mmCIF file of C-alpha atoms in Angstrom:
data_model
loop_
_atom_site.group_PDB
_atom_site.id
_atom_site.type_symbol
_atom_site.label_atom_id
_atom_site.label_comp_id
_atom_site.label_asym_id
_atom_site.label_seq_id
_atom_site.Cartn_x
_atom_site.Cartn_y
_atom_site.Cartn_z
ATOM 1 C CA MET A 1 -8.680 -164.563 -83.624
ATOM 2 C CA GLU A 2 -9.946 -161.011 -83.157
ATOM 3 C CA MET A 3 -10.244 -160.551 -86.922
ATOM 4 C CA GLU A 4 -12.128 -163.848 -87.255
ATOM 5 C CA LEU A 5 -14.587 -162.766 -84.551
ATOM 6 C CA GLU A 6 -15.142 -159.397 -86.241
ATOM 7 C CA SER A 7 -15.722 -161.191 -89.526
ATOM 8 C CA ASP A 8 -18.355 -163.439 -87.922
ATOM 9 C CA ILE A 9 -20.153 -160.443 -86.427
ATOM 10 C CA GLN A 10 -20.161 -158.687 -89.778
ATOM 11 C CA LYS A 11 -21.607 -161.783 -91.451
ATOM 12 C CA ILE A 12 -24.364 -162.045 -88.847
ATOM 13 C CA GLU A 13 -25.253 -158.339 -89.056
ATOM 14 C CA LYS A 14 -25.604 -158.561 -92.824
ATOM 15 C CA ILE A 15 -27.981 -161.525 -92.664
ATOM 16 C CA TYR A 16 -30.080 -161.176 -89.474
ATOM 17 C CA VAL A 17 -32.099 -158.407 -87.851
ATOM 18 C CA PRO A 18 -30.103 -157.129 -84.819
ATOM 19 C CA SER A 19 -30.916 -158.750 -81.481
ATOM 20 C CA GLU A 20 -29.381 -158.519 -78.012
ATOM 21 C CA LEU A 21 -29.095 -162.294 -77.818
ATOM 22 C CA LEU A 22 -27.115 -162.504 -81.056
ATOM 23 C CA ASP A 23 -24.150 -161.097 -79.125
ATOM 24 C CA ARG A 24 -24.736 -163.108 -75.941
ATOM 25 C CA GLU A 25 -25.474 -166.644 -77.043
ATOM 26 C CA GLU A 26 -23.935 -169.146 -79.460
ATOM 27 C CA ASN A 27 -22.411 -167.851 -82.689
ATOM 28 C CA MET A 28 -25.061 -167.908 -85.425
ATOM 29 C CA VAL A 29 -22.364 -168.586 -88.013
ATOM 30 C CA ASP A 30 -22.063 -172.044 -86.429
ATOM 31 C CA CYS A 31 -25.772 -172.796 -86.899
ATOM 32 C CA ARG A 32 -24.895 -174.668 -90.094
ATOM 33 C CA PRO A 33 -24.246 -178.222 -91.315
ATOM 34 C CA GLY A 34 -21.669 -179.603 -88.905
ATOM 35 C CA GLY A 35 -22.516 -177.010 -86.254
ATOM 36 C CA TYR A 36 -25.142 -176.558 -83.536
ATOM 37 C CA HIS A 37 -28.461 -178.373 -83.571
ATOM 38 C CA PRO A 38 -31.385 -175.883 -83.702
ATOM 39 C CA VAL A 39 -33.246 -176.345 -80.414
ATOM 40 C CA ALA A 40 -36.664 -174.950 -79.476
ATOM 41 C CA LEU A 41 -38.413 -174.955 -76.113
ATOM 42 C CA GLY A 42 -40.780 -177.907 -75.979
ATOM 43 C CA ASP A 43 -38.738 -180.099 -78.333
ATOM 44 C CA MET A 44 -39.046 -183.815 -77.545
ATOM 45 C CA LEU A 45 -35.879 -185.916 -77.742
ATOM 46 C CA LYS A 46 -35.129 -189.652 -77.729
ATOM 47 C CA SER A 47 -38.588 -190.967 -78.609
ATOM 48 C CA ASP A 48 -40.331 -188.297 -76.535
ATOM 49 C CA ARG A 49 -38.522 -189.222 -73.322
ATOM 50 C CA TYR A 50 -36.938 -185.778 -72.803
ATOM 51 C CA LYS A 51 -38.736 -182.434 -73.196
ATOM 52 C CA ILE A 52 -36.638 -179.256 -73.526
ATOM 53 C CA PHE A 53 -37.654 -176.750 -70.832
ATOM 54 C CA HIS A 54 -34.961 -174.062 -70.462
ATOM 55 C CA LYS A 55 -31.437 -173.191 -71.527
ATOM 56 C CA LEU A 56 -28.390 -173.527 -69.263
ATOM 57 C CA GLY A 57 -25.669 -172.231 -71.574
ATOM 58 C CA HIS A 58 -23.336 -172.905 -74.471
ATOM 59 C CA ASP A 59 -19.715 -173.091 -75.504
ATOM 60 C CA ARG A 60 -17.903 -173.379 -78.824
ATOM 61 C CA PHE A 61 -18.871 -177.009 -79.294
ATOM 62 C CA SER A 62 -22.215 -177.499 -77.554
ATOM 63 C CA THR A 63 -25.415 -176.090 -76.134
ATOM 64 C CA VAL A 64 -26.755 -177.240 -72.742
ATOM 65 C CA TRP A 65 -30.428 -177.469 -71.810
ATOM 66 C CA VAL A 66 -32.718 -178.251 -68.886
ATOM 67 C CA ALA A 67 -35.121 -181.040 -69.829
ATOM 68 C CA LYS A 68 -37.809 -183.119 -68.152
ATOM 69 C CA ASP A 69 -37.120 -186.852 -68.123
ATOM 70 C CA HIS A 70 -40.658 -188.222 -68.468
ATOM 71 C CA GLN A 71 -39.527 -191.782 -67.864
ATOM 72 C CA LEU A 72 -37.994 -191.131 -64.435
ATOM 73 C CA GLU A 73 -39.960 -187.946 -63.674
ATOM 74 C CA ARG A 74 -36.988 -185.733 -62.882
ATOM 75 C CA TRP A 75 -35.199 -182.715 -64.311
ATOM 76 C CA VAL A 76 -31.894 -183.308 -66.080
ATOM 77 C CA SER A 77 -29.414 -181.348 -68.173
ATOM 78 C CA ILE A 78 -28.715 -182.334 -71.782
ATOM 79 C CA LYS A 79 -25.523 -181.363 -73.563
ATOM 80 C CA ILE A 80 -25.958 -181.369 -77.354
ATOM 81 C CA ILE A 81 -22.560 -181.458 -79.055
ATOM 82 C CA THR A 82 -22.004 -179.898 -82.488
ATOM 83 C CA ALA A 83 -22.092 -182.343 -85.387
ATOM 84 C CA ASP A 84 -18.462 -181.724 -86.381
ATOM 85 C CA LYS A 85 -17.266 -182.344 -82.822
ATOM 86 C CA THR A 86 -19.446 -185.430 -82.280
ATOM 87 C CA SER A 87 -17.146 -187.738 -84.239
ATOM 88 C CA GLN A 88 -14.090 -186.449 -82.323
ATOM 89 C CA SER A 89 -15.561 -186.205 -78.825
ATOM 90 C CA ARG A 90 -14.353 -188.672 -76.218
ATOM 91 C CA GLU A 91 -16.454 -187.185 -73.434
ATOM 92 C CA LEU A 92 -18.901 -190.100 -73.397
ATOM 93 C CA GLN A 93 -16.066 -192.631 -73.427
ATOM 94 C CA HIS A 94 -14.393 -190.878 -70.489
ATOM 95 C CA HIS A 95 -17.605 -190.745 -68.448
ATOM 96 C CA ARG A 96 -18.335 -194.425 -69.016
ATOM 97 C CA ALA A 97 -14.850 -195.365 -67.860
ATOM 98 C CA LEU A 98 -14.978 -193.029 -64.859
ATOM 99 C CA SER A 99 -18.377 -194.421 -63.891
ATOM 100 C CA LYS A 100 -16.905 -197.920 -63.637
ATOM 101 C CA LEU A 101 -13.888 -196.645 -61.722
ATOM 102 C CA SER A 102 -16.049 -194.688 -59.286
ATOM 103 C CA GLN A 103 -17.694 -197.738 -57.714
ATOM 104 C CA GLY A 104 -17.111 -197.420 -53.974
ATOM 105 C CA HIS A 105 -14.805 -194.415 -54.438
ATOM 106 C CA LEU A 106 -16.017 -191.529 -52.255
ATOM 107 C CA ARG A 107 -13.972 -188.896 -54.069
ATOM 108 C CA SER A 108 -15.829 -189.636 -57.298
ATOM 109 C CA LYS A 109 -18.953 -187.977 -55.866
ATOM 110 C CA HIS A 110 -17.433 -184.642 -56.820
ATOM 111 C CA ILE A 111 -17.587 -185.568 -60.510
ATOM 112 C CA VAL A 112 -20.840 -184.821 -62.368
ATOM 113 C CA ARG A 113 -22.976 -187.933 -62.959
ATOM 114 C CA LEU A 114 -23.886 -189.046 -66.480
ATOM 115 C CA PHE A 115 -27.351 -190.649 -66.662
ATOM 116 C CA ASP A 116 -27.893 -191.380 -70.346
ATOM 117 C CA ASP A 117 -26.652 -190.739 -73.886
ATOM 118 C CA PHE A 118 -28.091 -190.869 -77.386
ATOM 119 C CA ILE A 119 -27.544 -189.646 -80.946
ATOM 120 C CA LEU A 120 -29.786 -186.903 -82.331
ATOM 121 C CA ASP A 121 -30.201 -186.624 -86.109
ATOM 122 C CA GLY A 122 -30.994 -183.088 -87.238
ATOM 123 C CA PRO A 123 -30.721 -180.715 -90.192
ATOM 124 C CA ASN A 124 -27.113 -179.890 -89.314
ATOM 125 C CA GLY A 125 -25.958 -183.482 -88.873
ATOM 126 C CA ARG A 126 -25.663 -186.139 -86.163
ATOM 127 C CA HIS A 127 -25.207 -184.849 -82.626
ATOM 128 C CA GLN A 128 -23.974 -186.668 -79.529
ATOM 129 C CA CYS A 129 -26.316 -185.915 -76.613
ATOM 130 C CA LEU A 130 -25.175 -186.441 -73.023
ATOM 131 C CA VAL A 131 -27.762 -186.495 -70.233
ATOM 132 C CA TYR A 132 -26.385 -185.362 -66.872
ATOM 133 C CA GLU A 133 -27.756 -184.761 -63.419
ATOM 134 C CA LEU A 134 -29.093 -181.216 -63.114
ATOM 135 C CA LEU A 135 -26.609 -179.223 -61.062
ATOM 136 C CA GLY A 136 -26.950 -175.759 -59.598
ATOM 137 C CA PRO A 137 -25.155 -172.712 -61.020
ATOM 138 C CA PRO A 138 -21.403 -172.681 -61.657
ATOM 139 C CA VAL A 139 -19.190 -171.023 -59.059
ATOM 140 C CA ASN A 140 -18.439 -168.064 -61.342
ATOM 141 C CA TRP A 141 -22.139 -167.160 -61.042
ATOM 142 C CA MET A 142 -21.728 -166.699 -57.264
ATOM 143 C CA LEU A 143 -18.688 -164.532 -57.878
ATOM 144 C CA SER A 144 -20.725 -162.284 -60.194
ATOM 145 C CA SER A 145 -18.054 -162.687 -62.834
ATOM 146 C CA SER A 146 -18.503 -163.182 -66.550
ATOM 147 C CA PRO A 147 -17.722 -166.679 -67.866
ATOM 148 C CA HIS A 148 -15.106 -165.007 -70.058
ATOM 149 C CA GLU A 149 -13.502 -162.874 -67.303
ATOM 150 C CA CYS A 150 -11.281 -165.322 -65.452
ATOM 151 C CA HIS A 151 -8.931 -162.899 -63.684
ATOM 152 C CA VAL A 152 -11.129 -160.567 -61.573
ATOM 153 C CA ALA A 153 -14.189 -161.459 -59.481
ATOM 154 C CA GLU A 154 -16.710 -158.834 -58.410
ATOM 155 C CA GLU A 155 -17.468 -160.643 -55.146
ATOM 156 C CA ARG A 156 -15.673 -162.987 -52.772
ATOM 157 C CA LEU A 157 -17.203 -166.085 -51.202
ATOM 158 C CA ASP A 158 -17.393 -166.834 -47.501
ATOM 159 C CA PRO A 159 -14.251 -168.535 -46.116
ATOM 160 C CA GLU A 160 -16.275 -171.696 -45.419
ATOM 161 C CA ASP A 161 -17.321 -171.944 -49.075
ATOM 162 C CA ILE A 162 -13.797 -171.194 -50.316
ATOM 163 C CA LEU A 163 -12.391 -174.053 -48.240
ATOM 164 C CA MET A 164 -15.206 -176.391 -49.223
ATOM 165 C CA ILE A 165 -14.868 -175.745 -52.958
ATOM 166 C CA SER A 166 -11.086 -176.103 -52.716
ATOM 167 C CA THR A 167 -11.418 -179.393 -50.830
ATOM 168 C CA HIS A 168 -13.999 -180.889 -53.182
ATOM 169 C CA LEU A 169 -12.013 -179.779 -56.225
ATOM 170 C CA LEU A 170 -8.870 -181.432 -54.864
ATOM 171 C CA GLU A 171 -10.826 -184.609 -54.082
ATOM 172 C CA ALA A 172 -12.153 -184.709 -57.651
ATOM 173 C CA LEU A 173 -8.667 -184.117 -59.057
ATOM 174 C CA THR A 174 -7.143 -186.796 -56.818
ATOM 175 C CA PHE A 175 -9.722 -189.298 -58.092
ATOM 176 C CA LEU A 176 -9.042 -188.356 -61.725
ATOM 177 C CA GLN A 177 -5.270 -188.514 -61.449
ATOM 178 C CA GLU A 178 -5.258 -191.773 -59.503
ATOM 179 C CA ASN A 179 -7.141 -193.246 -62.458
ATOM 180 C CA GLY A 180 -5.025 -191.710 -65.213
ATOM 181 C CA TYR A 181 -7.356 -188.896 -66.292
ATOM 182 C CA THR A 182 -6.760 -185.193 -66.889
ATOM 183 C CA HIS A 183 -9.679 -182.747 -67.001
ATOM 184 C CA GLY A 184 -7.860 -180.190 -69.145
ATOM 185 C CA ASP A 185 -10.127 -177.191 -68.506
ATOM 186 C CA ILE A 186 -10.531 -176.614 -64.761
ATOM 187 C CA SER A 187 -11.878 -173.204 -63.745
ATOM 188 C CA VAL A 188 -14.712 -171.677 -61.698
ATOM 189 C CA ASN A 189 -16.837 -172.012 -64.851
ATOM 190 C CA ASN A 190 -16.696 -175.816 -64.582
ATOM 191 C CA ILE A 191 -17.404 -176.258 -60.863
ATOM 192 C CA ALA A 192 -21.071 -176.209 -59.853
ATOM 193 C CA TYR A 193 -23.219 -176.236 -56.752
ATOM 194 C CA THR A 194 -25.277 -179.361 -56.181
ATOM 195 C CA SER A 195 -28.864 -179.675 -55.034
ATOM 196 C CA ASP A 196 -30.872 -182.870 -54.580
ATOM 197 C CA LEU A 197 -34.076 -180.838 -54.520
ATOM 198 C CA ILE A 198 -33.728 -179.060 -57.856
ATOM 199 C CA SER A 199 -34.202 -182.229 -59.933
ATOM 200 C CA VAL A 200 -37.621 -182.968 -58.409
ATOM 201 C CA LEU A 201 -39.143 -179.482 -58.212
ATOM 202 C CA SER A 202 -42.481 -178.803 -59.839
ATOM 203 C CA GLU A 203 -42.392 -176.899 -63.124
ATOM 204 C CA LYS A 204 -43.667 -173.781 -61.346
ATOM 205 C CA GLU A 205 -41.018 -173.987 -58.628
ATOM 206 C CA LEU A 206 -38.219 -174.643 -61.123
ATOM 207 C CA LEU A 207 -39.224 -171.515 -63.045
ATOM 208 C CA LYS A 208 -38.781 -169.548 -59.821
ATOM 209 C CA VAL A 209 -35.187 -170.779 -59.708
ATOM 210 C CA LEU A 210 -34.322 -170.435 -63.406
ATOM 211 C CA GLY A 211 -36.577 -167.516 -64.325
ATOM 212 C CA ASN A 212 -38.992 -167.548 -67.239
ATOM 213 C CA PRO A 213 -37.310 -168.393 -70.558
ATOM 214 C CA GLU A 214 -36.638 -165.366 -72.755
ATOM 215 C CA ALA A 215 -36.362 -165.596 -76.520
ATOM 216 C CA ASP A 216 -35.826 -163.311 -79.511
ATOM 217 C CA ASP A 217 -37.346 -164.118 -82.886
ATOM 218 C CA MET A 218 -34.788 -164.813 -85.581
ATOM 219 C CA ARG A 219 -35.467 -162.805 -88.757
ATOM 220 C CA ARG A 220 -33.443 -162.252 -91.877
ATOM 221 C CA VAL A 221 -32.717 -158.689 -93.002
ATOM 222 C CA ASP A 222 -33.909 -159.520 -96.528
ATOM 223 C CA GLY A 223 -37.172 -161.010 -95.257
ATOM 224 C CA GLU A 224 -36.415 -164.431 -96.729
ATOM 225 C CA PRO A 225 -37.284 -167.613 -94.753
ATOM 226 C CA LEU A 226 -34.706 -168.957 -92.309
ATOM 227 C CA GLY A 227 -32.665 -171.937 -93.420
ATOM 228 C CA GLU A 228 -33.576 -175.422 -92.202
ATOM 229 C CA GLY A 229 -30.711 -175.588 -89.700
ATOM 230 C CA ILE A 230 -31.350 -172.148 -88.180
ATOM 231 C CA PRO A 231 -33.301 -171.847 -84.881
ATOM 232 C CA HIS A 232 -36.487 -169.779 -85.213
ATOM 233 C CA HIS A 233 -35.948 -168.324 -81.733
ATOM 234 C CA PHE A 234 -32.729 -167.438 -79.940
ATOM 235 C CA ILE A 235 -33.066 -168.395 -76.268
ATOM 236 C CA ARG A 236 -31.335 -166.653 -73.374
ATOM 237 C CA SER A 237 -29.361 -168.816 -70.938
ATOM 238 C CA THR A 238 -30.644 -168.744 -67.366
ATOM 239 C CA THR A 239 -29.055 -166.350 -64.880
ATOM 240 C CA TRP A 240 -30.383 -168.369 -61.898
ATOM 241 C CA PRO A 241 -32.414 -165.479 -60.402
ATOM 242 C CA GLY A 242 -34.119 -167.680 -57.796
ATOM 243 C CA TYR A 243 -31.194 -169.807 -56.629
ATOM 244 C CA PRO A 244 -31.048 -171.261 -54.029
ATOM 245 C CA HIS A 245 -34.648 -172.400 -53.735
ATOM 246 C CA ASP A 246 -36.359 -171.291 -50.511
ATOM 247 C CA ASP A 247 -36.924 -174.873 -49.331
ATOM 248 C CA ASP A 248 -33.497 -176.138 -50.384
ATOM 249 C CA ASP A 249 -31.320 -177.430 -47.577
ATOM 250 C CA ALA A 250 -27.916 -176.877 -49.152
ATOM 251 C CA ASP A 251 -26.003 -180.068 -49.825
ATOM 252 C CA ASP A 252 -22.754 -178.153 -49.297
ATOM 253 C CA GLU A 253 -21.200 -180.047 -52.163
ATOM 254 C CA PHE A 254 -19.668 -179.053 -55.449
ATOM 255 C CA ARG A 255 -19.074 -181.060 -58.597
ATOM 256 C CA LEU A 256 -16.567 -180.783 -61.410
ATOM 257 C CA PHE A 257 -18.196 -180.956 -64.846
ATOM 258 C CA ASP A 258 -17.548 -180.410 -68.578
ATOM 259 C CA PHE A 259 -15.108 -183.126 -69.628
ATOM 260 C CA GLY A 260 -15.021 -181.997 -73.244
ATOM 261 C CA GLU A 261 -11.252 -181.375 -73.091
ATOM 262 C CA ALA A 262 -10.382 -184.383 -70.897
ATOM 263 C CA PHE A 263 -7.701 -186.868 -71.883
ATOM 264 C CA THR A 264 -5.868 -189.924 -70.577
ATOM 265 C CA ARG A 265 -2.170 -190.756 -70.345
ATOM 266 C CA ASP A 266 -2.447 -192.367 -73.789
ATOM 267 C CA THR A 267 -4.520 -189.660 -75.505
ATOM 268 C CA ILE A 268 -2.693 -186.391 -74.754
ATOM 269 C CA PRO A 269 -3.837 -183.752 -77.302
ATOM 270 C CA GLU A 270 -1.512 -181.558 -79.328
ATOM 271 C CA LYS A 271 -3.063 -178.360 -77.980
ATOM 272 C CA LEU A 272 -5.557 -177.142 -75.393
ATOM 273 C CA ALA A 273 -8.767 -175.208 -75.908
ATOM 274 C CA GLY A 274 -9.289 -173.964 -72.329
ATOM 275 C CA TYR A 275 -9.030 -170.439 -70.929
ATOM 276 C CA VAL A 276 -5.657 -168.909 -71.792
ATOM 277 C CA CYS A 277 -5.300 -167.240 -68.396
ATOM 278 C CA LEU A 278 -5.435 -170.631 -66.646
ATOM 279 C CA GLN A 279 -3.201 -172.562 -69.017
ATOM 280 C CA SER A 280 -0.081 -174.022 -67.480
ATOM 281 C CA PRO A 281 3.291 -172.542 -68.486
ATOM 282 C CA GLU A 282 4.476 -175.775 -70.084
ATOM 283 C CA ALA A 283 1.422 -175.686 -72.372
ATOM 284 C CA MET A 284 2.312 -172.107 -73.344
ATOM 285 C CA PHE A 285 6.104 -172.386 -73.567
ATOM 286 C CA THR A 286 6.388 -175.915 -74.958
ATOM 287 C CA SER A 287 4.328 -178.550 -76.742
ATOM 288 C CA ASN A 288 4.963 -181.074 -73.960
ATOM 289 C CA PHE A 289 2.384 -181.306 -71.181
ATOM 290 C CA ASP A 290 0.607 -183.989 -69.171
ATOM 291 C CA HIS A 291 -1.758 -184.465 -66.216
ATOM 292 C CA ARG A 292 0.186 -181.939 -64.141
ATOM 293 C CA LEU A 293 -1.367 -179.059 -66.059
ATOM 294 C CA ASP A 294 -4.504 -179.702 -63.955
ATOM 295 C CA LEU A 295 -2.447 -179.015 -60.822
ATOM 296 C CA TRP A 296 -1.578 -175.582 -62.176
ATOM 297 C CA SER A 297 -5.203 -174.804 -63.080
ATOM 298 C CA VAL A 298 -6.465 -175.914 -59.670
ATOM 299 C CA GLY A 299 -3.819 -173.782 -57.958
ATOM 300 C CA LEU A 300 -4.924 -170.704 -59.882
ATOM 301 C CA THR A 301 -8.597 -171.511 -59.318
ATOM 302 C CA ILE A 302 -8.050 -171.713 -55.550
ATOM 303 C CA CYS A 303 -6.076 -168.463 -55.730
ATOM 304 C CA TYR A 304 -8.948 -166.839 -57.608
ATOM 305 C CA LEU A 305 -11.425 -167.972 -54.951
ATOM 306 C CA ALA A 306 -9.290 -166.778 -52.045
ATOM 307 C CA VAL A 307 -7.901 -163.530 -53.458
ATOM 308 C CA GLY A 308 -10.661 -162.536 -55.858
ATOM 309 C CA SER A 309 -8.214 -162.034 -58.719
ATOM 310 C CA LEU A 310 -5.386 -163.824 -60.463
ATOM 311 C CA PRO A 311 -1.873 -162.411 -60.072
ATOM 312 C CA ILE A 312 -1.244 -164.466 -63.201
ATOM 313 C CA HIS A 313 -4.104 -163.217 -65.296
ATOM 314 C CA GLU A 314 -4.976 -162.728 -68.928
ATOM 315 C CA TRP A 315 -1.405 -161.652 -69.747
ATOM 316 C CA PRO A 316 0.110 -164.966 -68.634
ATOM 317 C CA MET A 317 3.329 -164.766 -70.654
ATOM 318 C CA ASN A 318 4.131 -161.328 -69.293
ATOM 319 C CA ALA A 319 3.276 -162.361 -65.749
ATOM 320 C CA LEU A 320 5.419 -165.478 -65.846
ATOM 321 C CA ILE A 321 8.427 -163.695 -67.261
ATOM 322 C CA ASN A 322 8.270 -160.527 -65.177
ATOM 323 C CA SER A 323 7.553 -162.288 -61.889
ATOM 324 C CA SER A 324 10.256 -164.914 -62.322
ATOM 325 C CA LYS A 325 12.783 -163.224 -60.030
ATOM 326 C CA GLU A 326 10.318 -162.717 -57.182
ATOM 327 C CA TYR A 327 8.424 -166.001 -57.166
ATOM 328 C CA TYR A 328 9.276 -168.351 -59.970
ATOM 329 C CA TYR A 329 13.069 -168.057 -59.766
ATOM 330 C CA GLY A 330 13.617 -167.969 -63.500
ATOM 331 C CA LEU A 331 12.399 -170.008 -66.424
ATOM 332 C CA PRO A 332 13.689 -173.552 -66.897
ATOM 333 C CA LYS A 333 16.631 -173.640 -69.306
ATOM 334 C CA GLU A 334 14.727 -175.645 -71.904
ATOM 335 C CA TRP A 335 12.185 -172.800 -72.191
ATOM 336 C CA GLN A 336 14.704 -169.982 -72.571
ATOM 337 C CA GLN A 337 14.786 -170.109 -76.373
ATOM 338 C CA ARG A 338 11.168 -168.954 -76.570
ATOM 339 C CA LYS A 339 11.473 -166.361 -73.832
ATOM 340 C CA GLU A 340 12.238 -163.246 -75.878
ATOM 341 C CA ARG A 341 9.564 -163.857 -78.492
ATOM 342 C CA LEU A 342 7.011 -164.524 -75.777
ATOM 343 C CA ARG A 343 8.111 -161.408 -73.917
ATOM 344 C CA ARG A 344 7.552 -159.262 -77.005
ATOM 345 C CA ASP A 345 4.157 -160.817 -77.674
ATOM 346 C CA ALA A 346 3.115 -160.404 -74.045
ATOM 347 C CA GLU A 347 4.242 -156.793 -73.867
ATOM 348 C CA GLU A 348 2.203 -155.997 -76.961
ATOM 349 C CA GLU A 349 -0.885 -157.575 -75.367
ATOM 350 C CA TYR A 350 -0.187 -155.747 -72.120
ATOM 351 C CA GLY A 351 0.231 -152.414 -73.898
ATOM 352 C CA ARG A 352 -3.035 -152.797 -75.776
ATOM 353 C CA ALA A 353 -4.858 -153.534 -72.533
ATOM 354 C CA LEU A 354 -3.400 -150.497 -70.773
ATOM 355 C CA ARG A 355 -4.243 -148.244 -73.710
ATOM 356 C CA GLY A 356 -7.776 -149.550 -73.350
ATOM 357 C CA GLY A 357 -7.861 -148.269 -69.766
ATOM 358 C CA ARG A 358 -7.545 -151.631 -68.020
ATOM 359 C CA GLU A 359 -5.147 -152.076 -65.145
ATOM 360 C CA PRO A 360 -4.142 -155.689 -64.396
ATOM 361 C CA PRO A 361 -3.970 -157.001 -60.821
ATOM 362 C CA GLY A 362 -0.583 -157.217 -59.158
ATOM 363 C CA LEU A 363 1.679 -159.936 -60.463
ATOM 364 C CA GLU A 364 3.143 -161.243 -57.225
ATOM 365 C CA LEU A 365 1.018 -164.097 -55.953
ATOM 366 C CA GLU A 366 2.107 -164.122 -52.331
ATOM 367 C CA VAL A 367 1.886 -160.343 -51.960
ATOM 368 C CA ALA A 368 -1.636 -160.378 -53.383
ATOM 369 C CA PHE A 369 -2.675 -163.234 -51.085
ATOM 370 C CA ARG A 370 -1.305 -161.658 -47.901
ATOM 371 C CA LYS A 371 -2.784 -158.287 -48.794
ATOM 372 C CA THR A 372 -6.283 -159.672 -49.368
ATOM 373 C CA VAL A 373 -6.690 -162.844 -47.324
ATOM 374 C CA LYS A 374 -6.853 -162.060 -43.603
ATOM 375 C CA GLU A 375 -8.972 -164.959 -42.331
ATOM 376 C CA PRO A 376 -6.857 -167.389 -40.235
ATOM 377 C CA GLU A 377 -8.688 -170.432 -41.588
ATOM 378 C CA LEU A 378 -7.695 -169.551 -45.171
ATOM 379 C CA GLN A 379 -3.957 -169.203 -44.527
ATOM 380 C CA VAL A 380 -3.514 -172.916 -45.266
ATOM 381 C CA LEU A 381 -4.342 -172.148 -48.903
ATOM 382 C CA LEU A 382 -1.187 -170.120 -49.568
ATOM 383 C CA PRO A 383 1.265 -173.051 -49.419
ATOM 384 C CA ILE A 384 -1.200 -175.114 -51.438
ATOM 385 C CA ILE A 385 -1.446 -172.452 -54.145
ATOM 386 C CA LYS A 386 2.335 -172.030 -54.232
ATOM 387 C CA GLY A 387 2.901 -175.768 -54.265
ATOM 388 C CA LEU A 388 0.469 -176.370 -57.128
ATOM 389 C CA THR A 389 1.759 -173.510 -59.286
ATOM 390 C CA LYS A 390 5.440 -174.360 -59.428
ATOM 391 C CA LEU A 391 6.783 -173.354 -62.800
ATOM 392 C CA THR A 392 8.431 -176.731 -63.418
ATOM 393 C CA PRO A 393 5.744 -179.468 -63.493
ATOM 394 C CA SER A 394 7.906 -182.022 -61.660
ATOM 395 C CA ASN A 395 8.192 -179.637 -58.701
ATOM 396 C CA ARG A 396 4.456 -179.258 -58.215
ATOM 397 C CA MET A 397 2.704 -180.569 -55.150
ATOM 398 C CA SER A 398 0.432 -183.514 -55.942
ATOM 399 C CA ALA A 399 -3.332 -183.254 -55.527
ATOM 400 C CA GLY A 400 -3.082 -185.803 -52.717
ATOM 401 C CA GLN A 401 -0.486 -183.713 -50.880
ATOM 402 C CA ALA A 402 -2.634 -180.608 -51.235
ATOM 403 C CA LEU A 403 -5.686 -182.502 -49.990
ATOM 404 C CA PHE A 404 -3.723 -183.785 -46.991
ATOM 405 C CA LEU A 405 -2.507 -180.280 -46.208
ATOM 406 C CA ILE A 406 -5.914 -178.623 -46.447
ATOM 407 C CA GLY A 407 -7.230 -180.986 -43.773
ATOM 408 C CA MET A 408 -4.438 -180.312 -41.282
ATOM 409 C CA PRO A 409 -4.416 -177.748 -38.464
ATOM 410 C CA HIS A 410 -3.432 -174.544 -40.186
ATOM 411 C CA GLU A 411 -1.895 -172.269 -37.578
ATOM 412 C CA GLU A 412 1.157 -172.050 -39.801
ATOM 413 C CA CYS A 413 1.805 -174.021 -42.987
ATOM 414 C CA TYR A 414 4.099 -173.438 -45.892
ATOM 415 C CA ALA A 415 5.505 -175.175 -48.925
ATOM 416 C CA THR A 416 9.253 -175.008 -49.422
ATOM 417 C CA ASP A 417 10.433 -173.234 -52.549
ATOM 418 C CA GLU A 418 13.006 -175.900 -53.337
ATOM 419 C CA GLY A 419 10.424 -178.488 -54.282
ATOM 420 C CA ARG A 420 7.200 -180.121 -53.226
ATOM 421 C CA ASP A 421 7.890 -180.448 -49.486
ATOM 422 C CA VAL A 422 5.121 -179.253 -47.200
ATOM 423 C CA LYS A 423 5.698 -178.265 -43.589
ATOM 424 C CA CYS A 424 3.068 -177.493 -40.980
ATOM 425 C CA TYR A 425 3.395 -176.574 -37.345
#
């Protein structure tokens, strides 16, 4: 993977004049037939209904934009999926089904709302476009952490926000699992603040929140014209410099978004494309996983919010193996055959990181929690984290159990190590 990335960078440097945004935004190698659609500020989409205004971000398979819906006079976000991924994506199908299931279901309010969809024909192919409500920034923005650094946060949220995010995330997960859905990529990158005000701000006020768009001209080293499918300007994603808006009465709600890796009981994928440091052990040690991998990811996400780091971090194999005696009580027998190979691979990764001057956080979850989390109101999270991150999927606490526990008096709560039992006094 590292070699492939280096190869892409070398290709880009040979073709295009260096630019800061070339390293920060979507990979220019994927601005090709089958790849990203070239978007420019001011572009009009779907018969001039939507006008592109700013950029929210990107991932491997899409770019996401702020647009003005001129029909309903509100701001929305538009996710434009790569042409290659469009034919494979089930995100629209999942949202349509979840929308029907959400009728009268209060817990569904913590799932992002899909407003519209359409197909966009461009020089790089046909692109699925999904129009969502405009949310606030993702939680990782409040933690001052990079979207790609999922094991250490630079800041820690207030206890009230930590409990609220944890509660809303568990409510969203309970709704999904009761209806047979798995998100597949839960992290602080895919949980966002909500704001009713942001969608109806004036253009001037929205720019205060998002900042003025910044763009670098795209130029070839050889001076030749850009290809048809190449954007003429590379646009920087917003860093939300003015959030929250001065007049915004916080909704105190959070929504789970990005269902690009979601699946149902009948459509379990062969592999996952989410963050390695949040992948469940069964997805790493075996090829058999199901909806319970979301329990693991939610447990680690709550741990990350409370502790500010992940005891199980970007060296997950090493962490799982080396912490087994203290917390995980050994690997299940059916995983033992892969243990030694994984140990060697993990130790190599670990060694490279240490040689690079990076020290990982401590590996013991409970020790890290008790050392960092002193607030009485957050102590209820420890048994929830432990219950959700059981090594064996069948031993994990359900989302409903965790949700029940988080709402109970929390003078002293714990989850038994033998299974999924929860006791509170």
